Coordinates of C-alpha atoms in Angstrom, one line a residue:
M1 CA -17.6 -174.7 158.5
K2 CA -19.4 -177.6 160.2
T3 CA -18.8 -179.7 157.1
K4 CA -15.1 -178.8 157.2
D5 CA -14.9 -179.8 160.9
N6 CA -16.6 -183.1 160.2
F7 CA -14.2 -183.8 157.3
N8 CA -11.2 -183.2 159.5
K9 CA -12.5 -185.8 162.0
I10 CA -12.6 -188.6 159.4
T11 CA -9.9 -191.1 160.2
S12 CA -11.0 -194.4 158.8
S13 CA -10.2 -195.1 155.1
Y14 CA -13.6 -196.7 154.6
T15 CA -15.4 -193.6 155.8
Y16 CA -13.1 -191.5 153.7
L17 CA -14.0 -193.6 150.7
L18 CA -17.7 -193.2 151.2
L19 CA -17.2 -189.4 151.4
V20 CA -15.3 -189.4 148.1
C21 CA -18.2 -191.3 146.5
F22 CA -20.7 -188.9 148.1
L23 CA -18.8 -185.9 146.7
G24 CA -18.6 -187.6 143.4
F25 CA -22.4 -188.1 143.5
F26 CA -23.0 -184.5 144.3
H27 CA -20.7 -183.3 141.5
Y28 CA -21.6 -185.8 138.8
E29 CA -25.3 -185.6 139.1
S30 CA -25.1 -182.0 137.8
L31 CA -23.2 -183.3 134.8
A32 CA -25.2 -186.5 134.2
A33 CA -25.9 -186.9 130.5
E34 CA -29.1 -187.9 128.8
P35 CA -29.1 -191.3 127.2
L36 CA -27.0 -191.6 124.1
K37 CA -28.4 -189.4 121.4
Q38 CA -30.3 -191.1 118.6
R39 CA -28.7 -191.0 115.2
N40 CA -30.2 -191.3 111.8
N41 CA -27.3 -190.0 109.6
G42 CA -25.2 -193.1 109.4
T43 CA -22.4 -191.7 111.6
P44 CA -20.8 -194.5 113.6
T45 CA -21.1 -194.5 117.3
S46 CA -17.5 -194.2 118.6
I47 CA -16.2 -196.4 121.4
L48 CA -13.0 -195.9 123.4
C49 CA -11.7 -199.0 125.2
L50 CA -9.6 -197.7 128.1
G51 CA -7.4 -199.8 130.5
D52 CA -4.3 -201.8 130.9
S53 CA -2.9 -204.9 129.1
I54 CA -6.3 -206.6 129.4
T55 CA -7.6 -203.9 127.1
E56 CA -4.5 -203.6 124.9
G57 CA -4.0 -207.3 124.3
G58 CA -0.8 -209.1 123.7
S59 CA 0.9 -211.9 121.7
K60 CA 0.4 -214.5 124.4
F61 CA -3.3 -213.9 125.4
K62 CA -6.6 -212.6 123.9
V63 CA -8.4 -209.4 124.2
Y64 CA -12.2 -208.7 124.2
R65 CA -12.2 -205.9 121.7
H66 CA -12.2 -207.9 118.5
P67 CA -15.0 -210.4 119.5
L68 CA -17.0 -207.5 120.9
Y69 CA -16.7 -205.5 117.6
K70 CA -17.7 -208.6 115.6
K71 CA -20.8 -209.1 117.8
L72 CA -21.8 -205.4 117.4
I73 CA -21.4 -205.4 113.7
E74 CA -23.2 -208.7 113.2
S75 CA -26.1 -207.3 115.2
G76 CA -26.4 -204.4 112.9
Y77 CA -24.8 -201.7 115.0
N78 CA -22.8 -199.0 113.3
V79 CA -19.8 -198.5 115.6
K80 CA -16.2 -197.5 115.4
F81 CA -13.5 -198.3 117.9
I82 CA -11.1 -195.3 118.3
G83 CA -8.0 -194.4 120.3
P84 CA -4.4 -193.4 120.1
K85 CA -3.2 -197.0 119.6
S86 CA -4.5 -199.8 117.4
S87 CA -4.1 -203.6 116.9
V88 CA -5.0 -206.0 114.1
E89 CA -6.7 -209.3 114.5
D90 CA -8.0 -211.3 111.5
G91 CA -7.5 -208.3 109.3
I92 CA -9.6 -205.9 111.5
R93 CA -7.8 -202.9 112.9
L94 CA -9.3 -201.5 116.0
G95 CA -8.3 -198.3 117.9
H96 CA -8.0 -198.4 121.7
A97 CA -6.4 -196.8 124.7
G98 CA -4.9 -199.8 126.5
Y99 CA -1.6 -199.4 128.3
S100 CA 0.2 -202.6 129.4
G101 CA 1.6 -202.3 132.9
N102 CA -0.3 -199.1 133.8
N103 CA -2.5 -198.9 136.9
A104 CA -5.6 -196.7 137.3
Q105 CA -3.6 -193.7 138.5
Q106 CA -1.3 -193.8 135.5
I107 CA -4.2 -194.2 133.1
N108 CA -6.0 -191.3 134.8
A109 CA -2.8 -189.1 134.3
K110 CA -3.0 -189.9 130.6
F111 CA -6.7 -189.6 130.1
N112 CA -7.2 -185.9 129.6
G113 CA -4.9 -185.8 126.6
I114 CA -6.3 -189.0 125.2
Y115 CA -10.0 -188.0 125.4
K116 CA -9.5 -184.5 124.1
K117 CA -8.2 -186.1 120.9
Y118 CA -10.6 -189.1 120.9
P119 CA -13.9 -187.8 122.5
A120 CA -15.8 -191.1 122.0
D121 CA -19.5 -191.4 122.5
I122 CA -18.9 -194.4 124.8
I123 CA -16.0 -195.3 127.0
L124 CA -15.4 -198.8 128.3
I125 CA -13.1 -198.9 131.3
H126 CA -11.4 -201.9 132.8
S127 CA -8.7 -200.8 135.1
A128 CA -8.3 -202.8 138.3
H129 CA -4.9 -204.5 138.1
N130 CA -1.2 -203.6 138.3
Y131 CA -1.2 -203.0 142.0
T132 CA -0.3 -205.3 144.9
Q133 CA -2.3 -206.0 148.0
E134 CA 0.4 -204.3 150.1
Q135 CA -0.1 -201.0 148.2
K136 CA -3.7 -200.8 149.5
P137 CA -4.9 -199.6 146.1
I138 CA -8.7 -199.5 146.6
K139 CA -9.0 -195.8 147.4
K140 CA -6.5 -195.0 144.6
V141 CA -8.5 -196.9 142.0
I142 CA -11.8 -195.4 143.0
A143 CA -10.4 -191.9 143.1
S144 CA -8.8 -192.4 139.7
L145 CA -12.1 -193.7 138.2
S146 CA -13.9 -190.7 139.7
S147 CA -11.4 -188.4 138.1
I148 CA -11.7 -190.0 134.7
I149 CA -15.5 -189.7 134.9
E150 CA -15.2 -186.0 135.8
K151 CA -12.7 -185.2 133.0
A152 CA -14.7 -187.1 130.4
K153 CA -17.9 -185.3 131.3
K154 CA -16.2 -181.9 131.1
I155 CA -14.9 -182.7 127.6
N156 CA -18.1 -184.5 126.4
P157 CA -21.1 -184.0 128.7
Q158 CA -23.1 -186.6 126.6
V159 CA -20.6 -189.4 127.0
T160 CA -21.8 -192.8 128.4
I161 CA -19.2 -194.6 130.5
L162 CA -19.2 -198.3 131.3
I163 CA -16.9 -199.2 134.2
A164 CA -16.0 -202.9 134.6
R165 CA -15.6 -204.7 137.9
G166 CA -12.1 -206.3 137.5
I167 CA -12.0 -209.9 136.2
T168 CA -10.8 -212.4 138.8
S169 CA -7.2 -213.5 139.0
G170 CA -5.4 -216.5 140.5
K171 CA -2.2 -214.5 141.0
L172 CA -2.3 -214.3 144.7
P173 CA -1.7 -212.7 147.1
K174 CA -1.0 -209.9 144.7
Y175 CA -4.5 -209.5 143.5
S176 CA -6.4 -210.5 146.6
Y177 CA -7.7 -206.9 146.8
L178 CA -9.9 -207.4 143.7
P179 CA -13.1 -208.7 145.5
K180 CA -13.2 -205.7 147.8
L181 CA -12.3 -203.3 145.0
N182 CA -15.2 -204.7 142.9
Q183 CA -17.6 -204.0 145.8
E184 CA -16.4 -200.4 145.9
I185 CA -16.7 -200.0 142.1
T186 CA -20.4 -201.2 142.5
L187 CA -20.8 -198.7 145.3
L188 CA -19.4 -195.9 143.2
G189 CA -22.0 -196.6 140.5
T190 CA -24.8 -196.7 143.1
K191 CA -23.7 -193.4 144.5
L192 CA -23.5 -191.7 141.1
K193 CA -27.0 -192.7 140.2
S194 CA -26.6 -191.7 136.6
S195 CA -28.0 -193.4 133.5
S196 CA -24.8 -192.5 131.7
I197 CA -22.5 -194.3 134.2
I198 CA -23.0 -198.1 134.1
I199 CA -21.2 -200.7 136.2
V200 CA -20.5 -204.0 134.3
D201 CA -19.9 -207.1 136.3
Q202 CA -17.0 -208.6 134.3
D203 CA -16.0 -210.6 137.3
K204 CA -19.3 -212.6 137.5
D205 CA -18.9 -216.0 135.9
F206 CA -15.3 -215.3 135.0
N207 CA -13.2 -218.1 136.3
W208 CA -9.4 -217.5 136.2
K209 CA -8.9 -221.3 136.3
T210 CA -10.6 -221.8 132.9
D211 CA -10.6 -218.3 131.4
T212 CA -7.0 -217.0 131.7
V213 CA -3.6 -218.1 130.3
K214 CA -0.8 -219.5 132.4
D215 CA -0.2 -216.2 134.2
K216 CA -3.6 -216.5 135.8
V217 CA -4.3 -212.9 134.9
H218 CA -4.8 -212.3 131.2
P219 CA -7.8 -213.8 129.3
N220 CA -7.5 -216.7 127.0
A221 CA -9.9 -217.0 124.0
L222 CA -12.8 -218.2 126.2
G223 CA -12.1 -215.4 128.7
A224 CA -12.0 -212.8 126.0
E225 CA -15.4 -214.1 124.6
K226 CA -16.9 -213.9 128.1
M227 CA -15.7 -210.3 128.5
A228 CA -17.0 -209.4 125.0
D229 CA -20.4 -210.9 126.0
K230 CA -20.6 -208.8 129.1
W231 CA -19.8 -205.6 127.3
F232 CA -22.2 -206.4 124.5
N233 CA -25.1 -207.1 126.9
S234 CA -24.5 -203.8 128.6
L235 CA -24.1 -201.9 125.4
Q236 CA -27.3 -203.1 123.8
P237 CA -29.7 -201.0 125.9
I238 CA -27.5 -197.9 125.1
L239 CA -27.3 -198.5 121.4
K240 CA -31.0 -197.9 120.7
E241 CA -32.6 -199.2 117.5
T242 CA -31.8 -196.0 115.7
H243 CA -28.1 -196.9 116.1
R244 CA -28.7 -199.9 113.9
L245 CA -28.6 -199.7 110.2
N246 CA -32.1 -201.1 109.8
N247 CA -32.3 -200.0 106.2
S248 CA -29.2 -202.0 105.2
P249 CA -30.1 -205.3 103.5
I250 CA -26.9 -207.1 104.7
N251 CA -28.6 -208.7 107.7
I252 CA -31.4 -210.3 105.7
L253 CA -29.2 -212.0 103.2
P254 CA -29.6 -215.8 103.0
D255 CA -27.1 -218.1 104.8
N256 CA -25.3 -219.2 101.6
E257 CA -24.9 -218.7 97.9
K258 CA -27.1 -221.5 96.7
Q259 CA -30.0 -220.1 98.7
A260 CA -29.4 -216.7 97.2
L261 CA -29.3 -218.1 93.7
A262 CA -32.6 -219.8 94.2
K263 CA -34.2 -216.4 94.9
A264 CA -33.4 -214.9 91.5
D265 CA -36.4 -213.2 89.9
K266 CA -35.7 -214.5 86.4
V267 CA -33.5 -217.2 84.9
L268 CA -32.9 -216.5 81.3
T269 CA -31.0 -218.0 78.4
Y270 CA -28.7 -215.3 77.1
K271 CA -26.9 -217.5 74.5
S272 CA -27.9 -220.7 72.7
L273 CA -25.2 -223.0 71.4
A274 CA -25.5 -226.2 69.5
D275 CA -25.1 -228.3 72.7
K276 CA -25.6 -225.8 75.5
N277 CA -27.8 -223.0 76.7
L278 CA -26.0 -220.4 78.8
K279 CA -28.0 -219.0 81.7
M280 CA -28.3 -215.7 83.4
H281 CA -29.9 -215.2 86.8
I282 CA -31.5 -211.8 87.1
Y283 CA -32.4 -210.0 90.3
L284 CA -34.7 -207.0 90.2
P285 CA -35.4 -204.2 92.7
T286 CA -38.8 -204.4 94.4
D287 CA -39.6 -200.7 93.9
L288 CA -39.3 -200.6 90.1
K289 CA -41.7 -198.3 88.3
K290 CA -43.1 -198.9 84.9
S291 CA -40.6 -197.9 82.2
E292 CA -38.0 -197.0 84.8
L293 CA -34.4 -197.8 84.0
R294 CA -31.8 -198.5 86.6
P295 CA -28.0 -199.1 86.7
A296 CA -27.0 -202.7 86.4
L297 CA -24.3 -205.0 87.7
L298 CA -23.1 -208.0 85.6
F299 CA -21.3 -210.5 87.8
I300 CA -18.8 -213.0 86.3
H301 CA -17.5 -215.8 88.5
G302 CA -13.9 -217.0 88.7
G303 CA -12.4 -220.4 88.7
G304 CA -9.4 -220.2 86.5
W305 CA -11.6 -220.5 83.3
H306 CA -12.0 -224.1 84.4
A307 CA -14.6 -224.1 87.2
G308 CA -17.1 -222.0 89.0
N309 CA -20.8 -221.2 88.7
P310 CA -23.3 -218.3 88.9
A311 CA -24.0 -219.0 92.6
V312 CA -20.5 -217.5 93.5
H313 CA -21.9 -214.0 93.1
A314 CA -25.5 -214.7 94.1
L315 CA -25.3 -213.0 97.5
E316 CA -23.8 -209.8 95.9
S317 CA -26.4 -209.9 93.2
M318 CA -29.2 -210.2 95.7
Y319 CA -27.7 -207.5 97.9
F320 CA -27.4 -204.9 95.2
A321 CA -30.8 -205.6 93.8
K322 CA -32.1 -204.7 97.3
R323 CA -30.1 -201.6 97.0
G324 CA -32.0 -200.6 93.8
L325 CA -29.8 -201.9 91.0
V326 CA -30.7 -204.6 88.4
T327 CA -28.1 -207.4 88.8
A328 CA -27.2 -210.5 86.8
T329 CA -24.9 -213.4 87.6
I330 CA -24.0 -215.7 84.6
S331 CA -22.6 -219.0 83.6
Y332 CA -20.2 -219.3 80.6
R333 CA -18.3 -222.1 78.9
L334 CA -15.4 -223.5 80.8
L335 CA -12.3 -225.3 79.7
A336 CA -12.9 -228.3 81.9
Q337 CA -16.4 -228.9 80.6
K338 CA -17.4 -231.5 78.0
A339 CA -18.3 -229.5 74.9
G340 CA -17.0 -226.4 76.8
A341 CA -14.6 -223.7 76.0
K342 CA -11.8 -224.6 73.6
S343 CA -9.7 -221.7 74.8
P344 CA -10.1 -218.7 77.2
T345 CA -11.2 -216.7 74.1
D346 CA -14.5 -218.7 74.2
C347 CA -15.0 -217.6 77.8
L348 CA -14.6 -214.0 76.9
E349 CA -16.9 -214.4 73.9
D350 CA -19.7 -215.7 76.2
V351 CA -19.2 -212.8 78.6
K352 CA -19.4 -210.4 75.8
S353 CA -22.6 -212.0 74.7
A354 CA -24.0 -211.6 78.2
M355 CA -23.2 -207.9 78.1
R356 CA -24.8 -207.5 74.7
Y357 CA -27.9 -209.4 75.9
L358 CA -28.4 -206.9 78.8
R359 CA -28.2 -204.0 76.5
K360 CA -30.4 -205.5 73.8
H361 CA -33.1 -206.3 76.4
S362 CA -32.4 -203.3 78.6
T363 CA -36.0 -201.9 78.4
E364 CA -37.7 -205.1 79.5
L365 CA -35.1 -205.6 82.2
H366 CA -35.4 -202.0 83.4
I367 CA -31.7 -201.4 82.7
N368 CA -30.0 -198.1 81.8
P369 CA -27.8 -199.4 79.0
D370 CA -25.3 -196.5 79.7
K371 CA -24.8 -197.6 83.3
I372 CA -23.7 -201.2 83.3
I373 CA -20.9 -202.3 85.6
A374 CA -19.0 -205.5 85.1
C375 CA -17.8 -207.2 88.2
G376 CA -15.8 -210.4 88.7
G377 CA -13.5 -212.2 91.0
S378 CA -10.1 -213.8 90.1
A379 CA -10.5 -215.1 86.5
G380 CA -13.9 -213.5 86.5
G381 CA -12.1 -210.2 87.2
H382 CA -10.0 -211.0 84.2
L383 CA -13.0 -211.5 82.0
A384 CA -14.8 -208.4 83.4
S385 CA -11.7 -206.2 82.6
A386 CA -11.3 -207.9 79.3
L387 CA -14.7 -206.6 78.3
A388 CA -13.3 -203.1 78.5
T389 CA -9.8 -203.7 77.0
I390 CA -9.8 -206.6 74.5
K391 CA -11.9 -205.3 71.6
A392 CA -11.5 -208.0 68.9
D393 CA -14.3 -210.5 68.5
K394 CA -13.6 -213.8 66.8
H395 CA -16.0 -216.5 65.7
T396 CA -19.0 -214.7 67.2
H397 CA -22.5 -214.4 65.8
D398 CA -23.4 -211.5 68.1
N399 CA -24.7 -208.3 66.8
Q400 CA -21.5 -206.2 67.1
Q401 CA -23.5 -203.0 66.7
I402 CA -24.4 -203.5 70.4
S403 CA -21.5 -202.6 72.6
S404 CA -20.0 -205.2 75.0
I405 CA -17.9 -202.6 76.8
P406 CA -19.0 -201.9 80.4
N407 CA -19.4 -198.4 81.8
A408 CA -17.4 -199.2 84.9
L409 CA -15.5 -202.1 86.5
I410 CA -15.4 -203.6 90.0
L411 CA -12.6 -206.1 90.1
L412 CA -12.2 -208.5 93.1
Y413 CA -8.7 -209.9 93.3
P414 CA -8.5 -209.8 89.5
A415 CA -6.2 -212.3 87.7
F416 CA -5.9 -209.9 84.9
E417 CA -2.1 -209.8 84.3
L418 CA -0.9 -213.1 82.8
V419 CA 2.9 -212.3 82.5
K420 CA 4.0 -211.4 86.1
G421 CA 0.8 -212.0 88.0
W422 CA -1.4 -215.0 87.1
K423 CA 1.4 -217.0 85.5
K424 CA -0.7 -220.2 85.3
G425 CA -3.1 -218.2 83.2
G426 CA -0.2 -217.3 80.9
V427 CA 0.7 -221.0 80.6
I428 CA -2.9 -221.9 79.6
C429 CA -2.8 -219.2 77.0
R430 CA 0.5 -220.4 75.5
E431 CA -0.9 -224.0 75.5
K432 CA -3.8 -222.7 73.4
G433 CA -1.6 -220.8 71.0
M434 CA -2.3 -217.4 72.6
N435 CA 0.0 -214.5 73.6
P436 CA -0.5 -214.0 77.3
A437 CA 0.4 -210.3 77.1
K438 CA -2.2 -209.6 74.5
F439 CA -4.8 -211.4 76.7
S440 CA -3.8 -209.4 79.8
P441 CA -6.3 -206.5 80.4
A442 CA -3.9 -204.9 82.9
L443 CA -1.4 -204.4 80.1
L444 CA -4.0 -203.0 77.6
V445 CA -5.2 -199.9 79.4
D446 CA -5.9 -196.9 77.1
K447 CA -7.7 -193.6 77.4
N448 CA -11.1 -195.3 77.1
T449 CA -10.7 -197.8 79.9
P450 CA -13.7 -197.1 82.2
P451 CA -13.6 -196.2 85.9
T452 CA -12.3 -199.1 87.9
L453 CA -12.2 -200.2 91.5
I454 CA -9.8 -203.1 92.5
L455 CA -10.0 -204.9 95.8
A456 CA -7.3 -207.4 96.6
G457 CA -5.1 -208.7 99.4
S458 CA -1.5 -207.7 100.1
K459 CA -0.3 -211.3 100.1
D460 CA -2.2 -212.4 96.9
P461 CA 0.2 -214.4 94.7
I462 CA -2.1 -214.1 91.7
S463 CA -3.6 -210.6 91.9
T464 CA -0.3 -209.1 93.1
S465 CA 0.3 -205.7 94.6
E466 CA 2.9 -205.1 91.8
T467 CA 0.4 -205.7 88.9
N468 CA -2.5 -203.9 90.6
L469 CA -0.3 -200.8 91.3
A470 CA 1.0 -200.9 87.7
F471 CA -2.6 -200.9 86.5
I472 CA -3.4 -197.9 88.7
K473 CA -0.3 -196.0 87.5
K474 CA -1.2 -196.6 83.8
M475 CA -4.8 -195.5 84.4
N476 CA -3.6 -192.3 86.1
S477 CA -1.3 -191.7 83.0
Y478 CA -4.5 -191.4 80.9
H479 CA -6.4 -189.5 83.7
N480 CA -8.8 -192.4 84.0
K481 CA -10.6 -192.9 87.3
A482 CA -9.2 -195.8 89.3
S483 CA -8.8 -196.9 92.9
F484 CA -7.0 -199.9 94.5
I485 CA -8.0 -201.0 98.0
E486 CA -5.5 -203.5 99.4
Y487 CA -6.5 -205.6 102.4
T488 CA -3.4 -206.1 104.6
G489 CA -2.4 -209.7 105.1
K490 CA -5.0 -211.2 102.9
G491 CA -4.2 -213.7 100.1
H492 CA -6.3 -214.7 97.1
T493 CA -9.2 -215.6 99.3
L494 CA -10.3 -212.1 100.3
F495 CA -13.4 -213.1 102.3
K496 CA -16.0 -215.7 102.9
R497 CA -19.3 -215.0 101.2
H498 CA -21.5 -214.8 104.3
R499 CA -23.4 -211.9 105.8
N500 CA -21.4 -212.2 109.0
D501 CA -18.0 -212.2 107.4
L502 CA -16.5 -208.7 108.2
H503 CA -14.4 -208.6 105.0
F504 CA -17.4 -209.4 102.9
R505 CA -19.3 -206.6 104.6
G506 CA -16.4 -204.3 104.2
T507 CA -16.2 -205.1 100.5
L508 CA -19.9 -204.3 100.0
H509 CA -19.3 -201.0 101.7
Y510 CA -16.4 -200.1 99.3
M511 CA -18.4 -201.2 96.3
E512 CA -21.3 -199.0 97.4
A513 CA -19.0 -196.1 97.9
F514 CA -17.6 -196.5 94.4
L515 CA -21.1 -196.7 92.9
K516 CA -22.1 -193.6 94.8
E517 CA -19.1 -191.8 93.3
L518 CA -20.4 -192.7 89.9
N519 CA -23.9 -191.5 90.8
Y520 CA -25.2 -195.1 90.4
L521 CA -26.3 -195.1 94.1
Q522 CA -27.6 -192.2 96.1
E523 CA -26.4 -193.3 99.5
I524 CA -24.2 -195.8 101.2
L525 CA -26.0 -198.2 103.5
A526 CA -23.4 -200.9 104.1
P527 CA -21.7 -199.8 107.3
P528 CA -17.9 -199.1 107.2
I529 CA -15.8 -201.9 108.6
Q530 CA -12.5 -201.3 110.3
L531 CA -10.5 -203.3 107.9
D532 CA -6.7 -203.0 107.9
H533 CA -6.1 -201.7 104.4
K534 CA -4.5 -199.0 102.3
K535 CA -6.0 -197.2 99.3
V536 CA -4.2 -196.1 96.2
S537 CA -5.9 -193.9 93.6

């Protein structure tokens, strides 16, 4: 009763605010979660970004979510941004719960429904705007944040919540309440005294004069990066080492393809011609046992049959060797070389020789001859798929008792249809007296075409959606295994070969998943990347 009498005597808004915080402390201490549970099963840590337009993003300003996601992935953290809405930037689609124009009260009113459907491990809250000084919003914001915390803890007692102090704004006097509000947000965190409630000083070092667009409110690119840095620095202690994919070799790959090529375990001559020796760079797993045979990947570079070199696929070769496969990346005769290929048929003959070499020397190279995957990009994808579909050998001295047909195909933006797809390839064929349709693997599918994974961009003018989907349809008609993953908005350049390129990382993940489906790998270590894509099987 005494407490009730005292409560009734409270008249100042500041004292009232302290009491709200005290009651929040009393209630939330009983709900305070342990630090984020450690994970060893590869499940991503889910993150819900909650707030207003500064969280949602817009066409005229930048948002912190995408640079933050990139920083987390590059640092080896396995995370997934979730929420009822999503946006795409640079081909990465990230979920979120950002609502433009909403204030803290409106976001609080939505929160229960959002979080029941998206009970993330971590919530990032930035909700300080969309009031005016005249509305005296401080008590309303603090009460709303307290309510959000309570609702989140009831749904997921183990949730960790990061609450941002609002970034500064030059839109005055409307946002002149922000400094005082930020003090009270800090006070709220102090009162809660929970390791699972963390206050992030987003306002510190954020200068609206340099870090916002013309409206003096929303972040520009520099401001978004600053916000991402603040979130990242606060998240690192939460995402303990077990949340990293320490056993994934992505993060220890060299900086470039040439460095990776120099790290090959063997450089062998797989074919000797009168004026040229064709080389094969071999990468071996470090845990090979005597007489053990492993699946193998044969990488074939692109370049329109005119250019390219084995270094193109050196990073992938090195990566999959560290994953336990034997890998090889090869050179072959090119049309533009002196004493090179006279026609694309010569390119194919060389690639067939490379496949036969791997099978002939499978024991000494620790290769299972019945588990060899051909992989190539662009014209290399054409040649990889041609191994499986163009059977005739002309002018070859190879031992044709040894099969040159791969057991599976991974085709990166393949230029394997020369009639409607890679029309320049068709022109080259006609100039050499060849029929483009008969040299188009996409048109030559039969019941024996091996399992195939295609990865290409939706805007690729060479490896087009039309030709890739037609290939999948034909494979399905023979009940052959085939999948097509199409990256939204990407052209013929699907990714940059570098360990920090998210599309390169995502491609390695999809390749691993395909190899696991074939039982060529036991587990997937490359973390999933939130690429904007669609899959057709």
